[in-house]
DNA sequence: ACCTGAACACCGTTCAAGT
DNA sequence: ACCTGAACACCGTTCAAGT
């Protein structure tokens, strides 16, 4: 058998990514397999390897789209005329809401390990950087005398904190229940950190 | 074939856990398999299932031992007569050092997902709680007027932050290099958070 | 009683062979 | 040129059969 040409290469590519996203949403990272993706789009496993290098490549491209959606949502949910401090909090809340709406897809960004021989692709780093940049931009008007380097550090420290709360809550390692408690804890972290960072307490 | 009785059940149990720890240290969570563990201790796969419920059970027991070692190390590296704030920083540094010395074994604690039908075992929660308790104890003498509930929140927020930095650094998502930068970022987070939390800036 | 080895239902990846 | 299907080397888990 062979030669169907029902779909172009680009169509198969897109169908596979969508199917993979659905599987991850429903069954998590561990539930994803090349055979399942192929089955879901009505092709054989071999076909996937005409369109992707391998399963890692497919996962990377799913993660890329997830990072794009996350970034877009964080941007969109910013109320333009709110004070900088409130907008910073909104970023945290957006991040947590996103993670909570699709925990598996969000989680795969961080669960997936790049094969040790090859390092993290540059474009992937850029997409992560882009998120820190969002935080830095909101931090800047609040930072007073702090240097650009200190602002960059603050963005990384603060965002690692938000991420840490998020991942521990979602994997059920924190002893708190419900999304609102997570939002509350995030606000608590950000409030205290910002109080320390902004005013010259130190 | 069969009937060797070279080792008692307990010995096989211990040998399997040790072998698993070695495999995880060298090849990571993804490199662990029942067949590899069995091969490493000179038994067949089937034998493992006389001693463990399944691979999840084995992983859980490895993680349990890792949590014990982590807790012991954090306790041990506390200098008893240092001021509370310094001891709090030491906890963070211990945590990061531990993660950095054996990233795969530390990482498996958080990468492993419990099967969705059964919830997190109670004894596992206890071991995680125990770590937060360590942080709370150091936080208490610094907390002034804060309520016990606020101290508990602060411990969770702060430790999530340390954990977040740790996991992003180890999986190469932060754009910083080397352990000392990670320690520096942790100190930066803790300093600012504590300044905000302790003094009545807010 | 203790352990094996083969079986079952799954993997990722490759590639000769079909249309 | 496009896609298949079978193959290879792996999985976790079970269990009849051997000593």
XYZ file of N, CA, C and O in Angstrom, chain B residues 30-175:
584
model
N 14.550 8.720 33.362
C 14.195 8.062 32.112
C 15.026 6.823 31.828
O 14.604 5.959 31.063
N 16.196 6.725 32.426
C 17.071 5.591 32.182
C 16.791 4.404 33.088
O 17.407 3.345 32.938
N 15.861 4.603 34.022
C 15.543 3.536 34.972
C 14.537 2.553 34.381
O 13.545 2.959 33.790
N 14.800 1.270 34.511
C 13.818 0.265 34.098
C 13.939 -0.961 34.996
O 15.011 -1.238 35.549
N 12.846 -1.681 35.128
C 12.831 -2.881 35.968
C 13.863 -3.884 35.474
O 14.582 -4.495 36.268
N 13.945 -4.039 34.180
C 14.899 -5.000 33.633
C 16.338 -4.628 33.945
O 17.175 -5.489 34.222
N 16.651 -3.329 33.897
C 18.016 -2.897 34.221
C 18.340 -3.166 35.679
O 19.447 -3.613 36.001
N 17.375 -2.860 36.566
C 17.601 -3.094 37.996
C 17.824 -4.585 38.246
O 18.784 -4.982 38.922
N 16.958 -5.405 37.668
C 17.073 -6.848 37.848
C 18.434 -7.344 37.347
O 19.136 -8.086 38.041
N 18.800 -6.891 36.145
C 20.084 -7.291 35.592
C 21.251 -6.913 36.493
O 22.183 -7.694 36.694
N 21.169 -5.695 37.071
C 22.264 -5.189 37.901
C 22.464 -6.018 39.168
O 23.571 -6.088 39.709
N 21.410 -6.641 39.661
C 21.558 -7.429 40.883
C 21.605 -8.930 40.585
O 21.595 -9.764 41.498
N 21.630 -9.273 39.304
C 21.790 -10.666 38.927
C 20.552 -11.536 39.077
O 20.657 -12.747 39.250
N 19.386 -10.903 39.009
C 18.150 -11.676 39.050
C 17.302 -11.384 37.812
O 17.618 -10.480 37.038
N 16.244 -12.131 37.656
C 15.323 -11.897 36.543
C 14.295 -10.831 36.924
O 14.093 -10.569 38.104
N 13.642 -10.282 35.905
C 12.643 -9.242 36.170
C 11.588 -9.715 37.147
O 11.199 -8.993 38.060
N 11.107 -10.911 36.924
C 10.036 -11.448 37.749
C 10.324 -11.363 39.236
O 9.429 -11.082 40.045
N 11.592 -11.557 39.593
C 11.985 -11.523 41.006
C 11.658 -10.193 41.671
O 11.268 -10.146 42.837
N 11.821 -9.112 40.899
C 11.530 -7.785 41.452
C 10.090 -7.705 41.952
O 9.810 -7.042 42.946
N 9.211 -8.414 41.267
C 7.788 -8.327 41.601
C 7.420 -9.188 42.806
O 6.284 -9.183 43.264
N 8.405 -9.929 43.327
C 8.194 -10.616 44.604
C 8.481 -9.673 45.766
O 8.052 -9.904 46.894
N 9.211 -8.599 45.473
C 9.727 -7.718 46.519
C 9.090 -6.333 46.461
O 8.978 -5.637 47.467
N 8.680 -5.933 45.243
C 7.987 -4.655 45.071
C 6.640 -4.880 44.398
O 6.495 -5.837 43.619
N 5.680 -4.009 44.695
C 4.384 -4.097 44.029
C 4.553 -3.920 42.523
O 3.994 -4.658 41.726
N 5.328 -2.942 42.169
C 5.595 -2.629 40.765
C 6.705 -1.575 40.724
O 7.285 -1.248 41.769
N 6.979 -1.046 39.537
C 8.089 -0.104 39.411
C 7.804 1.194 40.156
O 8.723 1.806 40.724
N 6.539 1.610 40.162
C 6.151 2.803 40.915
C 6.516 2.673 42.384
O 7.009 3.617 43.007
N 6.249 1.515 42.925
C 6.559 1.240 44.326
C 8.064 1.366 44.575
O 8.503 2.003 45.538
N 8.850 0.784 43.680
C 10.311 0.874 43.814
C 10.766 2.332 43.772
O 11.566 2.769 44.613
N 10.237 3.095 42.806
C 10.609 4.502 42.674
C 10.248 5.275 43.938
O 11.029 6.084 44.443
N 9.066 5.004 44.452
C 8.600 5.670 45.662
C 9.554 5.425 46.823
O 9.847 6.318 47.608
N 10.053 4.207 46.923
C 10.956 3.872 48.016
C 12.329 4.505 47.831
O 12.978 4.895 48.805
N 12.763 4.622 46.579
C 14.002 5.360 46.322
C 13.808 6.823 46.732
O 14.647 7.408 47.423
N 12.681 7.405 46.316
C 12.408 8.803 46.653
C 12.334 9.011 48.157
O 12.777 10.043 48.673
N 11.780 8.044 48.843
C 11.702 8.130 50.300
C 13.097 8.243 50.913
O 13.349 9.083 51.777
N 14.000 7.416 50.436
C 15.373 7.456 50.956
C 16.059 8.773 50.587
O 16.849 9.315 51.364
N 15.775 9.265 49.400
C 16.377 10.542 48.997
C 15.893 11.670 49.908
O 16.687 12.516 50.339
N 14.595 11.672 50.202
C 14.054 12.693 51.108
C 14.699 12.592 52.490
O 14.967 13.612 53.130
N 14.947 11.379 52.942
C 15.608 11.193 54.238
C 17.027 11.770 54.227
O 17.422 12.474 55.153
N 17.764 11.463 53.172
C 19.133 11.973 53.076
C 19.143 13.495 53.002
O 19.968 14.158 53.626
N 18.215 14.039 52.230
C 18.123 15.490 52.090
C 17.845 16.142 53.436
O 18.499 17.113 53.828
N 16.890 15.585 54.153
C 16.529 16.137 55.463
C 17.720 16.062 56.417
O 18.026 17.040 57.113
N 18.384 14.917 56.433
C 19.542 14.743 57.314
C 20.636 15.756 56.987
O 21.233 16.363 57.882
N 20.883 15.953 55.695
C 21.935 16.879 55.298
C 21.594 18.312 55.681
O 22.444 19.079 56.123
N 20.323 18.684 55.504
C 19.905 20.038 55.866
C 20.060 20.265 57.368
O 20.458 21.345 57.804
N 19.726 19.259 58.139
C 19.888 19.351 59.596
C 21.348 19.475 59.976
O 21.750 20.322 60.777
N 22.148 18.595 59.388
C 23.549 18.484 59.765
C 24.342 19.750 59.448
O 25.235 20.123 60.192
N 23.981 20.397 58.338
C 24.762 21.557 57.911
C 24.360 22.853 58.606
O 24.831 23.923 58.258
N 23.438 22.752 59.577
C 23.064 23.923 60.361
C 24.118 24.193 61.434
O 24.441 23.304 62.215
N 24.653 25.386 61.447
C 25.561 25.716 62.552
C 24.724 26.237 63.715
O 24.090 27.287 63.638
N 24.784 25.495 64.808
C 23.809 25.638 65.901
C 23.759 27.040 66.503
O 22.701 27.488 66.949
N 24.872 27.749 66.507
C 24.889 29.006 67.245
C 24.807 30.236 66.342
O 24.971 31.360 66.816
N 24.587 30.009 65.065
C 24.456 31.143 64.155
C 23.094 31.802 64.347
O 22.149 31.166 64.807
N 22.973 33.073 64.008
C 21.664 33.732 64.087
C 20.661 33.086 63.147
O 21.032 32.506 62.111
N 19.377 33.193 63.512
C 18.310 32.505 62.780
C 18.323 32.821 61.289
O 18.127 31.942 60.446
N 18.547 34.068 60.989
C 18.514 34.458 59.583
C 19.612 33.771 58.770
O 19.396 33.351 57.644
N 20.774 33.642 59.392
C 21.870 32.970 58.699
C 21.562 31.477 58.542
O 21.875 30.872 57.514
N 20.947 30.899 59.555
C 20.611 29.483 59.482
C 19.561 29.218 58.410
O 19.552 28.175 57.764
N 18.696 30.186 58.203
C 17.685 30.074 57.145
C 18.367 30.046 55.773
O 18.035 29.234 54.904
N 19.340 30.927 55.626
C 20.109 30.935 54.382
C 20.850 29.619 54.189
O 20.927 29.093 53.077
N 21.376 29.082 55.301
C 22.089 27.802 55.217
C 21.175 26.690 54.724
O 21.605 25.809 53.967
N 19.924 26.729 55.149
C 18.971 25.720 54.675
C 18.843 25.773 53.155
O 18.868 24.745 52.475
N 18.725 26.983 52.648
C 18.629 27.156 51.201
C 19.864 26.644 50.493
O 19.777 25.938 49.474
N 21.012 26.976 51.030
C 22.262 26.533 50.406
C 22.410 25.016 50.458
O 22.865 24.403 49.502
N 22.017 24.421 51.585
C 22.052 22.957 51.694
C 21.183 22.322 50.622
O 21.582 21.366 49.947
N 19.986 22.869 50.480
C 19.038 22.321 49.524
C 19.621 22.348 48.115
O 19.593 21.351 47.390
N 20.186 23.476 47.763
C 20.732 23.628 46.416
C 21.966 22.764 46.208
O 22.147 22.168 45.146
N 22.795 22.671 47.230
C 23.974 21.835 47.123
C 23.576 20.378 46.917
O 24.117 19.670 46.068
N 22.608 19.948 47.687
C 22.115 18.570 47.563
C 21.608 18.296 46.150
O 21.973 17.303 45.520
N 20.786 19.196 45.660
C 20.223 19.039 44.320
C 21.323 19.012 43.274
O 21.263 18.252 42.303
N 22.340 19.798 43.504
C 23.397 19.918 42.524
C 24.352 18.737 42.517
O 24.938 18.405 41.485
N 24.490 18.099 43.660
C 25.402 16.961 43.760
C 24.829 15.707 43.103
O 25.560 14.857 42.615
N 23.534 15.591 43.124
C 22.900 14.425 42.502
C 21.572 14.839 41.876
O 20.492 14.462 42.341
N 21.658 15.618 40.810
C 20.455 16.235 40.241
C 19.390 15.224 39.827
O 18.193 15.475 39.999
N 19.814 14.077 39.305
C 18.831 13.110 38.830
C 18.035 12.507 39.980
O 16.825 12.317 39.877
N 18.757 12.180 41.055
C 18.075 11.542 42.182
C 17.168 12.549 42.880
O 16.057 12.211 43.286
N 17.646 13.787 43.024
C 16.818 14.843 43.584
C 15.612 15.091 42.668
O 14.473 15.199 43.132
N 15.892 15.143 41.362
C 14.832 15.456 40.410
C 13.725 14.424 40.377
O 12.559 14.760 40.164
N 14.079 13.171 40.601
C 13.063 12.110 40.511
C 11.968 12.287 41.559
O 10.825 11.893 41.331
N 12.316 12.894 42.693
C 11.295 13.172 43.715
C 10.141 13.961 43.114
O 8.978 13.755 43.460
N 10.474 14.860 42.182
C 9.450 15.753 41.651
C 8.979 15.357 40.263
O 7.901 15.745 39.837
N 9.804 14.575 39.566
C 9.391 14.153 38.228
C 8.394 13.008 38.277
O 7.554 12.854 37.397
N 8.537 12.199 39.318
C 7.650 11.040 39.407
C 6.222 11.464 39.732
O 5.974 12.173 40.687
N 5.298 11.023 38.882
C 3.870 11.305 39.121
C 3.227 10.082 39.735
O 3.418 8.965 39.253
N 2.463 10.300 40.767
C 1.691 9.206 41.315
C 0.582 8.844 40.347
O -0.011 9.734 39.736
N 0.297 7.557 40.177
C -0.827 7.165 39.312
C -2.097 7.884 39.767
O -2.372 7.949 40.969
N -2.845 8.433 38.829
C -3.936 9.356 39.159
C -5.028 8.760 40.046
O -5.675 9.498 40.772
N -5.226 7.443 39.954
C -6.310 6.866 40.767
C -6.002 6.955 42.263
O -6.831 7.336 43.073
N -4.730 6.610 42.626
C -4.399 6.673 44.044
C -3.714 7.992 44.375
O -2.915 8.499 43.617
N -4.047 8.553 45.532
C -3.462 9.833 45.879
C -2.094 9.655 46.546
O -1.684 8.543 46.872
N -1.423 10.782 46.726
C -0.105 10.783 47.350
C -0.147 10.069 48.709
O -0.960 10.400 49.544
N 0.750 9.086 48.912
C 0.780 8.384 50.199
C 1.015 9.352 51.356
O 1.768 10.317 51.214
N 0.390 9.076 52.475
C 0.479 9.966 53.636
C 1.923 10.121 54.113
O 2.364 11.226 54.431
N 2.668 9.013 54.154
C 4.042 9.090 54.674
C 4.919 9.958 53.770
O 5.891 10.564 54.220
N 4.567 10.021 52.489
C 5.330 10.875 51.585
C 5.071 12.348 51.909
O 5.993 13.164 51.977
N 3.800 12.671 52.124
C 3.440 14.037 52.507
C 4.169 14.435 53.779
O 4.641 15.567 53.910
N 4.251 13.500 54.732
C 4.916 13.781 56.007
C 6.370 14.184 55.784
O 6.876 15.134 56.384
N 7.032 13.468 54.888
C 8.450 13.755 54.645
C 8.648 15.100 53.968
O 9.691 15.734 54.141
N 7.680 15.506 53.164
C 7.768 16.831 52.556
C 7.460 17.896 53.606
O 8.165 18.912 53.721
N 6.430 17.649 54.402
C 6.054 18.553 55.499
C 7.236 18.816 56.434
O 7.460 19.928 56.892
N 7.974 17.738 56.733
C 9.119 17.797 57.631
C 10.129 18.858 57.185
O 10.786 19.503 57.990
N 10.241 19.002 55.851
C 11.174 19.986 55.325
C 10.642 21.401 55.544
O 11.384 22.300 55.935
N 9.366 21.578 55.299
C 8.763 22.888 55.559
C 8.875 23.241 57.037
O 9.090 24.396 57.395
N 8.735 22.223 57.888
C 8.817 22.457 59.335
C 10.179 23.018 59.721
O 10.289 23.892 60.592
N 11.215 22.523 59.056
C 12.571 23.009 59.289
C 12.661 24.506 58.991
O 13.292 25.273 59.728
N 12.024 24.896 57.895
C 12.037 26.304 57.503
C 11.220 27.138 58.493
O 11.649 28.207 58.930
N 10.055 26.617 58.849
C 9.210 27.331 59.813
C 9.936 27.588 61.119
O 9.841 28.669 61.705
N 10.675 26.568 61.588
C 11.368 26.693 62.872
C 12.388 27.828 62.852
O 12.567 28.540 63.843
N 13.069 28.001 61.704
C 14.050 29.082 61.592
C 13.394 30.427 61.383
O 13.962 31.474 61.651
N 12.185 30.366 60.846
C 11.466 31.596 60.512
C 10.841 32.206 61.762
O 10.715 33.424 61.887
N 10.474 31.337 62.687
C 9.697 31.752 63.852
C 10.372 32.869 64.665
O 9.737 33.889 64.943
N 11.653 32.691 65.038
C 12.278 33.739 65.852
C 12.425 35.070 65.124
O 12.695 36.086 65.743
N 12.235 35.040 63.791
C 12.369 36.269 63.011
C 11.026 36.945 62.762
O 10.977 38.073 62.286
N 9.941 36.240 63.082
C 8.644 36.628 62.539
C 7.925 37.716 63.323
O 6.920 38.248 62.868
N 8.436 38.057 64.508
C 7.849 39.148 65.270
C 6.382 38.937 65.571
O 6.011 37.962 66.207
N 5.557 39.848 65.073
C 4.135 39.844 65.391
C 3.336 38.856 64.542
O 2.141 38.687 64.755
N 3.967 38.250 63.566
C 3.214 37.415 62.623
C 2.591 36.201 63.301
O 3.187 35.603 64.198
N 1.411 35.836 62.840
C 0.702 34.673 63.393
C 1.344 33.373 62.904
O 2.117 33.364 61.941
N 0.996 32.288 63.586
C 1.517 30.970 63.197
C 1.134 30.642 61.762
O 1.915 30.058 61.004
N -0.057 31.033 61.379
C -0.535 30.784 60.029
C 0.291 31.549 58.994
O 0.621 31.029 57.930
N 0.638 32.791 59.346
C 1.453 33.584 58.425
C 2.860 33.009 58.297
O 3.468 33.038 57.226
N 3.366 32.474 59.406
C 4.687 31.846 59.361
C 4.658 30.612 58.462
O 5.562 30.384 57.656
N 3.587 29.825 58.589
C 3.435 28.643 57.742
C 3.371 29.043 56.268
O 4.009 28.423 55.406
N 2.616 30.100 55.984
C 2.529 30.605 54.610
C 3.890 31.062 54.107
O 4.292 30.770 52.985
N 4.586 31.795 54.981
C 5.901 32.311 54.596
C 6.862 31.172 54.289
O 7.618 31.233 53.312
N 6.836 30.125 55.114
C 7.718 28.981 54.880
C 7.427 28.352 53.523
O 8.346 28.026 52.763
N 6.149 28.191 53.208
C 5.783 27.587 51.931
C 6.142 28.471 50.743
O 6.664 28.002 49.736
N 5.861 29.755 50.881
C 6.176 30.684 49.794
C 7.689 30.725 49.556
O 8.164 30.588 48.423
N 8.426 30.878 50.653
C 9.878 31.004 50.551
C 10.495 29.727 49.993
O 11.344 29.762 49.105
N 10.025 28.577 50.489
C 10.640 27.333 50.052
C 10.258 26.959 48.636
O 11.040 26.364 47.897
N 9.059 27.316 48.243
C 8.676 27.149 46.839
C 9.608 27.957 45.956
O 9.990 27.518 44.868
N 9.964 29.135 46.431
C 10.871 29.989 45.690
C 12.234 29.358 45.524
O 12.785 29.302 44.418
N 12.795 28.866 46.615
C 14.091 28.191 46.558
C 14.020 26.999 45.609
O 14.890 26.800 44.764
N 12.949 26.244 45.758
C 12.763 25.071 44.891
C 12.653 25.474 43.423
O 13.224 24.821 42.543
N 11.911 26.538 43.174
C 11.733 27.013 41.803
C 13.055 27.405 41.164
O 13.352 27.033 40.024
N 13.869 28.146 41.897
C 15.184 28.520 41.383
C 15.992 27.264 41.074
O 16.612 27.135 40.026
N 15.936 26.338 42.004
C 16.707 25.108 41.894
C 16.317 24.319 40.648
O 17.174 23.881 39.880
N 15.043 24.168 40.447
C 14.591 23.319 39.341
C 14.814 23.997 38.002
O 15.214 23.359 37.025
N 14.601 25.300 37.949
C 14.826 26.009 36.689
C 16.313 26.049 36.357
O 16.708 25.929 35.190
N 17.151 26.186 37.390
C 18.595 26.225 37.151
C 19.092 24.872 36.658
O 19.843 24.784 35.689
N 18.649 23.803 37.315
C 19.140 22.478 36.985
C 18.653 22.014 35.615
O 19.370 21.329 34.895
N 17.449 22.406 35.250
C 16.964 22.030 33.926
C 17.340 23.089 32.892
O 16.820 23.086 31.784
N 18.221 23.999 33.302
C 18.831 24.922 32.353
C 17.840 25.903 31.747
O 17.978 26.322 30.598
N 16.805 26.260 32.518
C 15.817 27.220 32.013
C 16.124 28.643 32.450
O 15.595 29.591 31.875
N 16.877 28.791 33.523
C 17.343 30.123 33.887
C 18.567 30.399 33.045
O 19.258 29.482 32.631
N 18.866 31.638 32.851
C 19.996 31.910 31.974
C 21.250 32.202 32.778
O 22.025 33.085 32.439
